[in-house]
PDB file of C-alpha atoms in Angstrom:
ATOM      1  CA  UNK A   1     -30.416-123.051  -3.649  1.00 45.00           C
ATOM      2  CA  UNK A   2     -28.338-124.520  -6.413  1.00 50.00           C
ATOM      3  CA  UNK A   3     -27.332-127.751  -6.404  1.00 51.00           C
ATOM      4  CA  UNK A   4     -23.433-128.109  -5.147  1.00 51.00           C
ATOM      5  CA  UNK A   5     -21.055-128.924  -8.122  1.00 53.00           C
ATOM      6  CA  UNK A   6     -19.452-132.384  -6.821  1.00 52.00           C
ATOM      7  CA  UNK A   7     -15.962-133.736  -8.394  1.00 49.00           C
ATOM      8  CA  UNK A   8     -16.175-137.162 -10.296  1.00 50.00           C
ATOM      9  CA  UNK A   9     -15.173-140.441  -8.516  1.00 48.00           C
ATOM     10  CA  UNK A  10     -11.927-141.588  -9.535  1.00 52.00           C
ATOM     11  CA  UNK A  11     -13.310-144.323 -11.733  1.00 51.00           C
ATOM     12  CA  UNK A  12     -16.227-141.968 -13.757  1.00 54.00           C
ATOM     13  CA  UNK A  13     -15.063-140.194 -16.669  1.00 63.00           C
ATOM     14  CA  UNK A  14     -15.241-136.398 -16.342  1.00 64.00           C
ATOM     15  CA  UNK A  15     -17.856-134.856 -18.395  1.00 77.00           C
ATOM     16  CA  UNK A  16     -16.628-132.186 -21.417  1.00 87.00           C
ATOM     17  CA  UNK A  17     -16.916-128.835 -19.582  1.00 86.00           C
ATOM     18  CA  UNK A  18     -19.405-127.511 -22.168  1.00 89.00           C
ATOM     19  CA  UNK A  19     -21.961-130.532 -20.752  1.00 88.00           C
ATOM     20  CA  UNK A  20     -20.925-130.167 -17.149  1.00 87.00           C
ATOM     21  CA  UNK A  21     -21.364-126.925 -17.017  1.00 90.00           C
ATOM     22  CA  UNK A  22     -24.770-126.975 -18.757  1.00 88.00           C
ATOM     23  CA  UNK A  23     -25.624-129.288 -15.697  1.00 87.00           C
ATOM     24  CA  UNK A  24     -25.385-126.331 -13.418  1.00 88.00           C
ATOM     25  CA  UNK A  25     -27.799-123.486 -13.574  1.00 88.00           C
ATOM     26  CA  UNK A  26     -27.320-119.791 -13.179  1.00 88.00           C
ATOM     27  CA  UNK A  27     -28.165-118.428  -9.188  1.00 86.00           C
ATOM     28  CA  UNK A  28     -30.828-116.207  -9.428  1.00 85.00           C
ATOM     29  CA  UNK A  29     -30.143-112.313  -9.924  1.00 83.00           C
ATOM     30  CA  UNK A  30     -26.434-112.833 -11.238  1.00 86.00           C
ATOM     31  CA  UNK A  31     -27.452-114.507 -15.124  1.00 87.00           C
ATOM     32  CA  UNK A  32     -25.227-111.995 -16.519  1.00 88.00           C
ATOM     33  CA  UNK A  33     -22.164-112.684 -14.722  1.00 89.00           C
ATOM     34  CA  UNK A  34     -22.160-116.165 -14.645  1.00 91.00           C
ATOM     35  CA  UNK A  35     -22.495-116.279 -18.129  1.00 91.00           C
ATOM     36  CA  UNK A  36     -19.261-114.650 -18.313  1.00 91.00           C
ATOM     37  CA  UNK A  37     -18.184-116.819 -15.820  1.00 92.00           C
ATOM     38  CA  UNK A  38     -18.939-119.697 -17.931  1.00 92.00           C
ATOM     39  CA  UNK A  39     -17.420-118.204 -21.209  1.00 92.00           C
ATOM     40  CA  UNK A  40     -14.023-117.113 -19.448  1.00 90.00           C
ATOM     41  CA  UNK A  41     -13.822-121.094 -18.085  1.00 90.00           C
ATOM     42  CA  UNK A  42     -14.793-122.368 -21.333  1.00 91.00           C
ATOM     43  CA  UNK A  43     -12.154-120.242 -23.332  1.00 89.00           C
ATOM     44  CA  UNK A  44      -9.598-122.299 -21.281  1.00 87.00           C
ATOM     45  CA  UNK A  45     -11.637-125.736 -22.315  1.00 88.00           C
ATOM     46  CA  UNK A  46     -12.040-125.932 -17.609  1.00 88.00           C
ATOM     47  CA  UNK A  47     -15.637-126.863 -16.400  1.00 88.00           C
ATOM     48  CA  UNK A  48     -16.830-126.866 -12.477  1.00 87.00           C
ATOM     49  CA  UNK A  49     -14.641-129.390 -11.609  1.00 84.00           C
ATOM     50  CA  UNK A  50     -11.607-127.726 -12.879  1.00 83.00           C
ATOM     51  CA  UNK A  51     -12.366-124.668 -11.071  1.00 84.00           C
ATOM     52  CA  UNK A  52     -13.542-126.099  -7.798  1.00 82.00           C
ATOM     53  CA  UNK A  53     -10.077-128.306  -7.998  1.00 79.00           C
ATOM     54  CA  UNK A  54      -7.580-125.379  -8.868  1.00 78.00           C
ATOM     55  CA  UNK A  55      -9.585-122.272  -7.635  1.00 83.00           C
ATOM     56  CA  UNK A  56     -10.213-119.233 -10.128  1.00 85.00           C
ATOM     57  CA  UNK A  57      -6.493-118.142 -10.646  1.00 85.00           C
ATOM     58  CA  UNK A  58      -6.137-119.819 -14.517  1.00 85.00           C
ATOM     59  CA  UNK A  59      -9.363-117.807 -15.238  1.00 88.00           C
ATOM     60  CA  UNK A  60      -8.094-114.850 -13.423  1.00 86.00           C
ATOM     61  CA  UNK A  61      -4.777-114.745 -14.904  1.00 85.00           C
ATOM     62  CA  UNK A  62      -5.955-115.081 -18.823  1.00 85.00           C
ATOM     63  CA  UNK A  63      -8.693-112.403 -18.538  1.00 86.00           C
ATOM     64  CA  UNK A  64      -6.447-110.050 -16.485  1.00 86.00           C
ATOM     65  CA  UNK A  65      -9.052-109.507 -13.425  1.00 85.00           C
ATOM     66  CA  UNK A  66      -8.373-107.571 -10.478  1.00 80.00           C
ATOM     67  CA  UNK A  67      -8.236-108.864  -6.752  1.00 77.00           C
ATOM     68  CA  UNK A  68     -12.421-107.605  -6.048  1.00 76.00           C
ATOM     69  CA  UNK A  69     -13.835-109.153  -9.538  1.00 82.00           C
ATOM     70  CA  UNK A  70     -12.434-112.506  -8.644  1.00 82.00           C
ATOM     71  CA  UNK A  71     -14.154-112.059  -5.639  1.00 81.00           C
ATOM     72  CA  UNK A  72     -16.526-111.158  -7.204  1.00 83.00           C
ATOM     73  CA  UNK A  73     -16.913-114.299  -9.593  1.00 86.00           C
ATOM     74  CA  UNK A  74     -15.698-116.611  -7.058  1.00 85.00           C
ATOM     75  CA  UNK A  75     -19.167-115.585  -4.677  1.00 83.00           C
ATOM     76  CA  UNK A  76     -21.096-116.103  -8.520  1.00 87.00           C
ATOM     77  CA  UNK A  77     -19.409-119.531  -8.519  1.00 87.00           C
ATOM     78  CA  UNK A  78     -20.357-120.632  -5.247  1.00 86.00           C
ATOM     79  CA  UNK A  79     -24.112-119.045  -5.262  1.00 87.00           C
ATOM     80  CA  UNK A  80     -24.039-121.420  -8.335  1.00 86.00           C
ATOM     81  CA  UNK A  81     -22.898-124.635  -6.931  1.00 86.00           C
ATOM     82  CA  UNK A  82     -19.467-124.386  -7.709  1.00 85.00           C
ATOM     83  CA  UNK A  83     -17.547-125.271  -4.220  1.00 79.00           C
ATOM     84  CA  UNK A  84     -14.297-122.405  -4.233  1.00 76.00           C
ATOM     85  CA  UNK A  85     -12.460-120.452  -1.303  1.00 61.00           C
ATOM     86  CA  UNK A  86     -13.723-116.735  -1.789  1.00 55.00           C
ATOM     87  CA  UNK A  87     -10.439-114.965  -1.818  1.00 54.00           C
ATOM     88  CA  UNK A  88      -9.245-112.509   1.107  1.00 55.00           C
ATOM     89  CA  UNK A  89     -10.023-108.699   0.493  1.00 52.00           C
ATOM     90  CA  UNK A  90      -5.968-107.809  -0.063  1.00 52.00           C
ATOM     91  CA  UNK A  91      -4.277-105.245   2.553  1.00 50.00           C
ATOM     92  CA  UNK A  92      -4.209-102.040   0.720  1.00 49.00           C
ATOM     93  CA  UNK A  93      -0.947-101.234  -0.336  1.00 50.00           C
ATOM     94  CA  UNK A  94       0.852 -99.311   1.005  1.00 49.00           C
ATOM     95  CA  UNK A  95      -1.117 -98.772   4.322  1.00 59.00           C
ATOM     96  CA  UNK A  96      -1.261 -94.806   4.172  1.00 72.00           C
ATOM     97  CA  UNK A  97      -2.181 -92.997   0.874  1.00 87.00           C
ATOM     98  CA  UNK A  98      -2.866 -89.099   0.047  1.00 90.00           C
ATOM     99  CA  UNK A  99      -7.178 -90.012  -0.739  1.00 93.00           C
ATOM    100  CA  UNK A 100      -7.985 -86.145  -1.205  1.00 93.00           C
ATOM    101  CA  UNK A 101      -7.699 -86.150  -4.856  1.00 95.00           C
ATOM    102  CA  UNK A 102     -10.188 -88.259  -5.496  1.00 96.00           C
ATOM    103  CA  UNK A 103     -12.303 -85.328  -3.139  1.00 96.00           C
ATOM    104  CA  UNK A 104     -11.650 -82.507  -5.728  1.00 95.00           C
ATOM    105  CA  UNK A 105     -14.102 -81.282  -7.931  1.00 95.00           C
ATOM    106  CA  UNK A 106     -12.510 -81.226 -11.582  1.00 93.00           C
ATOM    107  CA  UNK A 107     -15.346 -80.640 -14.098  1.00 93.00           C
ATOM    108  CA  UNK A 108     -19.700 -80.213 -13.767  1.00 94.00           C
ATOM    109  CA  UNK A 109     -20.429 -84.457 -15.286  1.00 95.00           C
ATOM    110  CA  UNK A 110     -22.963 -85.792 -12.644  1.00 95.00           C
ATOM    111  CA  UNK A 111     -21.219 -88.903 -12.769  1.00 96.00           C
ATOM    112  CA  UNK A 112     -17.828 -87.228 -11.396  1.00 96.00           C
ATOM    113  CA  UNK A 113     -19.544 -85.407  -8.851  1.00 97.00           C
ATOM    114  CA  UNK A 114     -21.530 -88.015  -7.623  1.00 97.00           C
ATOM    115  CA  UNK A 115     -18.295 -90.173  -7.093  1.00 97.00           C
ATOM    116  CA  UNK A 116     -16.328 -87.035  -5.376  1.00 97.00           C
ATOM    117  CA  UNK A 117     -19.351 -86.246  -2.824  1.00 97.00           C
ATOM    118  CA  UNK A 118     -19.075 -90.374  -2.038  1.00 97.00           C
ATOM    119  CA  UNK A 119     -15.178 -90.023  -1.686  1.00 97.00           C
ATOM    120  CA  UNK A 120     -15.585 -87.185   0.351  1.00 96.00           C
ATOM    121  CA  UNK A 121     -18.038 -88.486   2.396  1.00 96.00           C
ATOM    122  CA  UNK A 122     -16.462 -91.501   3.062  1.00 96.00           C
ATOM    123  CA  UNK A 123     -13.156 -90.144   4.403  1.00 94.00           C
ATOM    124  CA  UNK A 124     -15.220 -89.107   7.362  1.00 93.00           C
ATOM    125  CA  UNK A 125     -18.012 -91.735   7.212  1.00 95.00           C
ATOM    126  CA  UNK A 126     -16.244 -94.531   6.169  1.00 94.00           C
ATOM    127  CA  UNK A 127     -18.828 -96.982   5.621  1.00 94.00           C
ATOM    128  CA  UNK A 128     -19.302-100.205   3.774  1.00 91.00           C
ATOM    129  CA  UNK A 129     -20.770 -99.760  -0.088  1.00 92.00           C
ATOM    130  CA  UNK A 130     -24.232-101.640   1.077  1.00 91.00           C
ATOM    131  CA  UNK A 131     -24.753 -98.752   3.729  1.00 93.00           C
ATOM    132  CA  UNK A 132     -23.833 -96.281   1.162  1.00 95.00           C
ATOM    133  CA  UNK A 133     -26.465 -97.996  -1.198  1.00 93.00           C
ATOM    134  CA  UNK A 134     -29.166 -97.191   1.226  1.00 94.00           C
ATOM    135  CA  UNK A 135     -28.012 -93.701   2.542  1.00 96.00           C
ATOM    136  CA  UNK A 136     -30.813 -91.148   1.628  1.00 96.00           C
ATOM    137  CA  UNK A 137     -30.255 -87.597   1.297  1.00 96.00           C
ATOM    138  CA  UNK A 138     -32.311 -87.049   4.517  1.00 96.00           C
ATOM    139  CA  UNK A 139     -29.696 -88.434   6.513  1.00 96.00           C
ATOM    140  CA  UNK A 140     -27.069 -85.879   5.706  1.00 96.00           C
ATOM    141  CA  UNK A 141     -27.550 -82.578   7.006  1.00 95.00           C
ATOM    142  CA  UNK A 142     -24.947 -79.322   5.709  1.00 92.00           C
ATOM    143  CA  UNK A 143     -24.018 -77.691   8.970  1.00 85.00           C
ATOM    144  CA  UNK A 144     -20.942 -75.092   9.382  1.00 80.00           C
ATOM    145  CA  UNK A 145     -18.797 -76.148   6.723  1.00 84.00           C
ATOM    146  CA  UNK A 146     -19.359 -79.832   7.498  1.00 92.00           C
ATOM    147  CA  UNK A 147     -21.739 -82.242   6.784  1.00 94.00           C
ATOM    148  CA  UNK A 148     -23.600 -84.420   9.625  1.00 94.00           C
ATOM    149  CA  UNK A 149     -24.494 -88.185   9.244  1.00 95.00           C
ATOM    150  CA  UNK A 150     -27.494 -89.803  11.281  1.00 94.00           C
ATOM    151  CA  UNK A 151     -28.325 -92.983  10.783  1.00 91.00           C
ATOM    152  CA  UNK A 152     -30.227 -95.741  13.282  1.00 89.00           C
ATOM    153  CA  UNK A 153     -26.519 -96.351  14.355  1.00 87.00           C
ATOM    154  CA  UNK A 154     -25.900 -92.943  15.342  1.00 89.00           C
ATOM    155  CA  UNK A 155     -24.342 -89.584  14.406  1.00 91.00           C
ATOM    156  CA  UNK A 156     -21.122 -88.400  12.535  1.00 93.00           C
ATOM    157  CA  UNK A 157     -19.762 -85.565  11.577  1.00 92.00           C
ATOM    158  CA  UNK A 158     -17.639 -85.247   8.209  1.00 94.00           C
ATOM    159  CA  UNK A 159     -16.025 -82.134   8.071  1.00 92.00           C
ATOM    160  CA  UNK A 160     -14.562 -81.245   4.479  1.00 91.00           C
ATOM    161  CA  UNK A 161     -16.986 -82.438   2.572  1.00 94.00           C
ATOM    162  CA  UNK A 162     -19.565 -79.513   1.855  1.00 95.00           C
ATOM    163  CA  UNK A 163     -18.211 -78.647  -1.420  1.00 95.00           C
ATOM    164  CA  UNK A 164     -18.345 -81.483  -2.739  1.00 96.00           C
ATOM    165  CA  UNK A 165     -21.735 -82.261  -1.334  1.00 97.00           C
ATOM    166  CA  UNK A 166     -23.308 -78.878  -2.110  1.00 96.00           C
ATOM    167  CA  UNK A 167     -21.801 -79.270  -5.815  1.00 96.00           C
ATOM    168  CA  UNK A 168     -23.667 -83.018  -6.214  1.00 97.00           C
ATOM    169  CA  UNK A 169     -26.739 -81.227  -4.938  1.00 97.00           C
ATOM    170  CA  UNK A 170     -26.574 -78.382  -7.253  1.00 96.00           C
ATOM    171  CA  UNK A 171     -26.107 -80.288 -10.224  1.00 96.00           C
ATOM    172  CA  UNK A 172     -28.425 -83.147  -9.607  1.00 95.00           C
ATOM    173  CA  UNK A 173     -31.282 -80.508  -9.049  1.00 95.00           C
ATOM    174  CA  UNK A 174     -31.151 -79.840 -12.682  1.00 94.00           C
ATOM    175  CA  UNK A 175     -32.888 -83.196 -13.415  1.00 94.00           C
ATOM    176  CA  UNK A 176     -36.281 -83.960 -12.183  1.00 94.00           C
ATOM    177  CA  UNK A 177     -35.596 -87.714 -12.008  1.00 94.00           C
ATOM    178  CA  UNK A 178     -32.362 -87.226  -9.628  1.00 95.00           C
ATOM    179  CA  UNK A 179     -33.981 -84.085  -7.736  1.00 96.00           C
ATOM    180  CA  UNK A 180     -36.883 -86.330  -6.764  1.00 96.00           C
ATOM    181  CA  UNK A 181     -34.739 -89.085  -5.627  1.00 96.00           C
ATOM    182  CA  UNK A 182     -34.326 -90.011  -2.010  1.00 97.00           C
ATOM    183  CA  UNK A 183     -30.878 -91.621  -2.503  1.00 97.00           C
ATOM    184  CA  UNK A 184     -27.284 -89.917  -2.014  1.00 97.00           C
ATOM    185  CA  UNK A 185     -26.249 -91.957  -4.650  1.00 96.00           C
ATOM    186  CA  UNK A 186     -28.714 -92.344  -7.129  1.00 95.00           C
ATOM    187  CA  UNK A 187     -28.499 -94.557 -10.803  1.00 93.00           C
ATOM    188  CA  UNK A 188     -28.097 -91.741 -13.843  1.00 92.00           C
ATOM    189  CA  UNK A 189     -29.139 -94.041 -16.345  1.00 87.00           C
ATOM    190  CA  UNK A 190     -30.962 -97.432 -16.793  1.00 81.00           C
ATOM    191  CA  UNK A 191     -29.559-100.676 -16.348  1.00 71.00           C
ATOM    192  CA  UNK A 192     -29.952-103.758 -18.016  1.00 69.00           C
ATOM    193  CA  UNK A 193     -32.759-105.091 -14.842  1.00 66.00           C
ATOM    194  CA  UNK A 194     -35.993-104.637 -15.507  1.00 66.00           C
ATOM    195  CA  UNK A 195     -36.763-102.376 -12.237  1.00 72.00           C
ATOM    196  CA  UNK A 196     -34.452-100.080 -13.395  1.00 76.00           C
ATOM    197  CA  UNK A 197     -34.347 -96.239 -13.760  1.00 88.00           C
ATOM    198  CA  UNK A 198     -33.072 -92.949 -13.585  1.00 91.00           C
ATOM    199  CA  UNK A 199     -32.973 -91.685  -9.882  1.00 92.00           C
ATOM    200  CA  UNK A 200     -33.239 -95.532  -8.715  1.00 93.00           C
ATOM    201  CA  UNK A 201     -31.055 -97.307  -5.909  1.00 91.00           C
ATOM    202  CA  UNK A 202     -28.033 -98.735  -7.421  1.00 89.00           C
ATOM    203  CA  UNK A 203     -26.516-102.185  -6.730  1.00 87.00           C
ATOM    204  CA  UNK A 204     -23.756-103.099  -5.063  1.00 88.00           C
ATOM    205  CA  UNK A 205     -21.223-103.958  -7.955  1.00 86.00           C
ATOM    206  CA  UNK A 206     -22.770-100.701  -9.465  1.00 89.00           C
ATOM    207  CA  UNK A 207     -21.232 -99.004  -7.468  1.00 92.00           C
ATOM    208  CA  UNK A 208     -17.891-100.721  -7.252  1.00 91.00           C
ATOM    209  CA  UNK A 209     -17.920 -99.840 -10.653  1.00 91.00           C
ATOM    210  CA  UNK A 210     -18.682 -96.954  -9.966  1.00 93.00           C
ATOM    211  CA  UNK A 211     -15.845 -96.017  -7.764  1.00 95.00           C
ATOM    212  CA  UNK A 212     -13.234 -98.078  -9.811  1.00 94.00           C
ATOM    213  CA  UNK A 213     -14.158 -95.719 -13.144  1.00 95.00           C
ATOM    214  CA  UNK A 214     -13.458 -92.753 -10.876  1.00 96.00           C
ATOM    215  CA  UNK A 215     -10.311 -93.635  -9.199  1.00 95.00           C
ATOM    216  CA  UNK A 216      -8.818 -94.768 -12.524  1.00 95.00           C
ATOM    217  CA  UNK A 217      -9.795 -91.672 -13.538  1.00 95.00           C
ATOM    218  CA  UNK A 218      -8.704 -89.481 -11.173  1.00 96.00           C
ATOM    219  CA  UNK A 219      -5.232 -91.005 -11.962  1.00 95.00           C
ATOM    220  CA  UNK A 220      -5.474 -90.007 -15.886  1.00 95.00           C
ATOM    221  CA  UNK A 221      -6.154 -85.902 -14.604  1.00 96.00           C
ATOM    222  CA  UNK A 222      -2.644 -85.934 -12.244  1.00 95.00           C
ATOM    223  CA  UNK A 223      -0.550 -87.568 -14.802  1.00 93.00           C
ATOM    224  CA  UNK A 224      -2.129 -85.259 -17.302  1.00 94.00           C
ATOM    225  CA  UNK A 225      -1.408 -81.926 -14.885  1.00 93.00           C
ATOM    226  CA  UNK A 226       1.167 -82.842 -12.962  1.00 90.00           C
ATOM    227  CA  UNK A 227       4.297 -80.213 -13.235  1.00 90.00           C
ATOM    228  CA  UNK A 228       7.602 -81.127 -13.720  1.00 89.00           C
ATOM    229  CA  UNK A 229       8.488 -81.522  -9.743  1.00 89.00           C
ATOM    230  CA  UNK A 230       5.120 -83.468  -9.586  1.00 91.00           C
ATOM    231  CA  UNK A 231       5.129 -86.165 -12.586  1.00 91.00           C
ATOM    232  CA  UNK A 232       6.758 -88.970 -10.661  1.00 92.00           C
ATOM    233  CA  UNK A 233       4.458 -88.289  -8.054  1.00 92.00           C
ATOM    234  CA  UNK A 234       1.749 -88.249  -9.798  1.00 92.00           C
ATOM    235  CA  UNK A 235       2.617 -91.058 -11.976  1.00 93.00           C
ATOM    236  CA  UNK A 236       3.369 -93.246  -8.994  1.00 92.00           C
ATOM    237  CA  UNK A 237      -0.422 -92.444  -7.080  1.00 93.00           C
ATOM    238  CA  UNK A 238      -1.726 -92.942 -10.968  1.00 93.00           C
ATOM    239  CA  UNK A 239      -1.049 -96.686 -10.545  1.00 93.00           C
ATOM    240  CA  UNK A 240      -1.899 -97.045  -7.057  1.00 92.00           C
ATOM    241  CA  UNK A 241      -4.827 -95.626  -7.911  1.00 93.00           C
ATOM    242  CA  UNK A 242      -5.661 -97.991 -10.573  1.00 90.00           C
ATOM    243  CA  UNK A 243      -5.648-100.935  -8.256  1.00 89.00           C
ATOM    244  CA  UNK A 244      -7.807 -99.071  -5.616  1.00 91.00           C
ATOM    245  CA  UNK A 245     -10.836-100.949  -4.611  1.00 91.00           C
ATOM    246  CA  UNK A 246     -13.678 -99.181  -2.526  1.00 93.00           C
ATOM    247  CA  UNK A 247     -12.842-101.577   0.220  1.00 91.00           C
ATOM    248  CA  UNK A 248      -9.306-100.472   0.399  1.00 91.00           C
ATOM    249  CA  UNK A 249     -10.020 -96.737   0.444  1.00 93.00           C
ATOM    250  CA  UNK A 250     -12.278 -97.289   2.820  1.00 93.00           C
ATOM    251  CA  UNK A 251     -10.036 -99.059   5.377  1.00 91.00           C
ATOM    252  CA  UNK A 252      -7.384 -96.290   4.726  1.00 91.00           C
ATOM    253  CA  UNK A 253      -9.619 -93.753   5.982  1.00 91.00           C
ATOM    254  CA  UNK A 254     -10.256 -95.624   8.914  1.00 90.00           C
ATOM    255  CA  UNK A 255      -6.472 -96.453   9.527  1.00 87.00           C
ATOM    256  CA  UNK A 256      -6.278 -92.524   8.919  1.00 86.00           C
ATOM    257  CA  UNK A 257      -8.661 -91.691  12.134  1.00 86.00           C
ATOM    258  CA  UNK A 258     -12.028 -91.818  10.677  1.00 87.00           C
ATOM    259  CA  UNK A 259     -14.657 -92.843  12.867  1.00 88.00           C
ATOM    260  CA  UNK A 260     -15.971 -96.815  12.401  1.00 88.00           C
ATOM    261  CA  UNK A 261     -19.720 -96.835  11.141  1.00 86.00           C
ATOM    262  CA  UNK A 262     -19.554-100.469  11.886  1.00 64.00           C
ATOM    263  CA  UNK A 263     -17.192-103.190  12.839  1.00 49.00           C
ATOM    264  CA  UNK A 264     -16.027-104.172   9.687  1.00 48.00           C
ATOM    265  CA  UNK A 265     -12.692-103.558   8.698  1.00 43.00           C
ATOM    266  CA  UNK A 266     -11.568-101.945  12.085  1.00 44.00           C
ATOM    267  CA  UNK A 267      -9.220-104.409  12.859  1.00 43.00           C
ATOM    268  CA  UNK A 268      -7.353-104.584   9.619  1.00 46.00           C
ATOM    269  CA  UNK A 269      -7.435-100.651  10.076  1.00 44.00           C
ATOM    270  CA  UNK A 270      -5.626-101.325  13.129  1.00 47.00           C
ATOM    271  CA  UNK A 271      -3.688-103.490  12.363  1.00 50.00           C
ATOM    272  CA  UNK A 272      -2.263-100.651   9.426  1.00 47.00           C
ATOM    273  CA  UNK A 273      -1.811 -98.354  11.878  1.00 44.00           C
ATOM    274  CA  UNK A 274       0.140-100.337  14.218  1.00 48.00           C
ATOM    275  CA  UNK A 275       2.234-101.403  10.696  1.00 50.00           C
ATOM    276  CA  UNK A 276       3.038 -97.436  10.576  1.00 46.00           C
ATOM    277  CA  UNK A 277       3.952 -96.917  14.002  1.00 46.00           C
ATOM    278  CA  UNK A 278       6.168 -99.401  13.802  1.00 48.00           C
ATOM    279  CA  UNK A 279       7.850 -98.221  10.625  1.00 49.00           C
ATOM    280  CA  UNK A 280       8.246 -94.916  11.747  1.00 44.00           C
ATOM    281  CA  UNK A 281       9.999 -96.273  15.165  1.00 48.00           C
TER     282      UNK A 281
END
């Protein structure tokens, strides 16, 4: 366990940040990112004690960084020693949102139809990305134009997402590595760790990644086929799209009527659809 970063007593000078943060060392299995933790802080001259006094927001702001990578970076500053508030998931906004074009198929990339079987998957299994990590393909089972989940938790069904799911299948069978693998969501390439490989379990900002990349891209594809009647819709999803974390689309399926896998996120899901009802009284 790191040691905790603590603030200087009123009458001891504060260290330059480059020394301070020098004094703190890197939590194990996130080097990378707390390197660029480290640089970001540094290109504003702040060390630890800057950031565990006014919170990531300065760093935030300069390097432009969405809601889930603070998050991100403010769990990489804490694992490290660095005492900050992690910051609440935001409520997706708005609390309903058309989800099935990130479902549709739009061109044979792996990496496109990997991300559409997830989506499509999810609206009906809407589980968290660590469960998704660890779902093997012997847990889902094609059945009558929809696909059925069982897990130690139990069973769900997911209608609508065969296509999609038949489509990863087909396509991943062309490559031994991905054929063999016993993940839904298998790595397509190599990463930088050293247990790395083709057909391998990916990690958990992985696939955040992962699902950011396709949503933003998704977004490009409407704007770029919209019609006439369509381009202000399409422009407007576009940018909600490009804010869309994995989190949020996952409590909008469940304030849509999926299921709960587990009890996480149900009551903000609730909570949306109460929002609605309200609304539309």
């Amino acid at each position: 366990m790191a040691r905790e970063w603590q603030l200087p007593l009123p009458d001891m000078p504060v260290p330059p940040p480059e020394r301070a943060w020098r004094r703190l060392t890197a939590p194990e299995g996130y080097g990378p990112q707390w390197r660029r933790l480290v640089d970001a802080a540094l290109e504003l001259g702040l060390g630890p004690d800057d950031l565990a006094e006014d919170g990531l927001e300065p760093v935030a702001v300069a390097r432009g960084w969405r809601p889930a990578t603070v998050t991100l970076y403010s769990k990489v500053a804490r694992y490290g020693g660095v005492a900050l508030p992690v910051p609440r998931t935001p409520e997706p906004d708005p609390a309903t949102l058309d989800l099935r074009p990130l479902t549709r198929i739009r061109s044979e990339d792996p990496e496109h139809l990997r991300a559409v079987a997830w989506c499509a998957l999810a609206l009906g299994w809407p589980a968290a990305v660590g469960q998704f990590r660890s779902l093997r393909r012997d847990q889902v089972h094609p059945s009558a134009g929809r696909l059925v989940v069982r897990t130690d938790d139990g069973e769900w069904s997911v209608p609508g997402a065969t296509t999609a799911w038949n489509a990863w299948e087909e396509v991943r069978g062309h490559f031994p590595a991905l054929a063999a693998s016993p993940w839904v969501l298998p790595a397509l390439r190599r990463g930088p760790g050293l247990d790395s490989r083709i057909g391998g379990r990916l990690s958990n900002q992985a696939l955040q990644v992962t699902f950011t990349k396709h949503a933003v891209g998704t977004g490009h594809h409407l704007r770029a086929t919209a019609g006439p009647r369509r381009r202000e819709w399409a422009a407007a999803l576009a940018e909600t799209y490009r804010e869309l974390s994995y989190d949020s689309y996952r409590r909008l399926s469940l304030a849509a009527g999926a299921p709960p896998v587990s009890g996480r996120g149900v009551v903000r899901a609730e909570r949306a659809v109460a929002r609605e009802a309200r609304r539309a009284g």
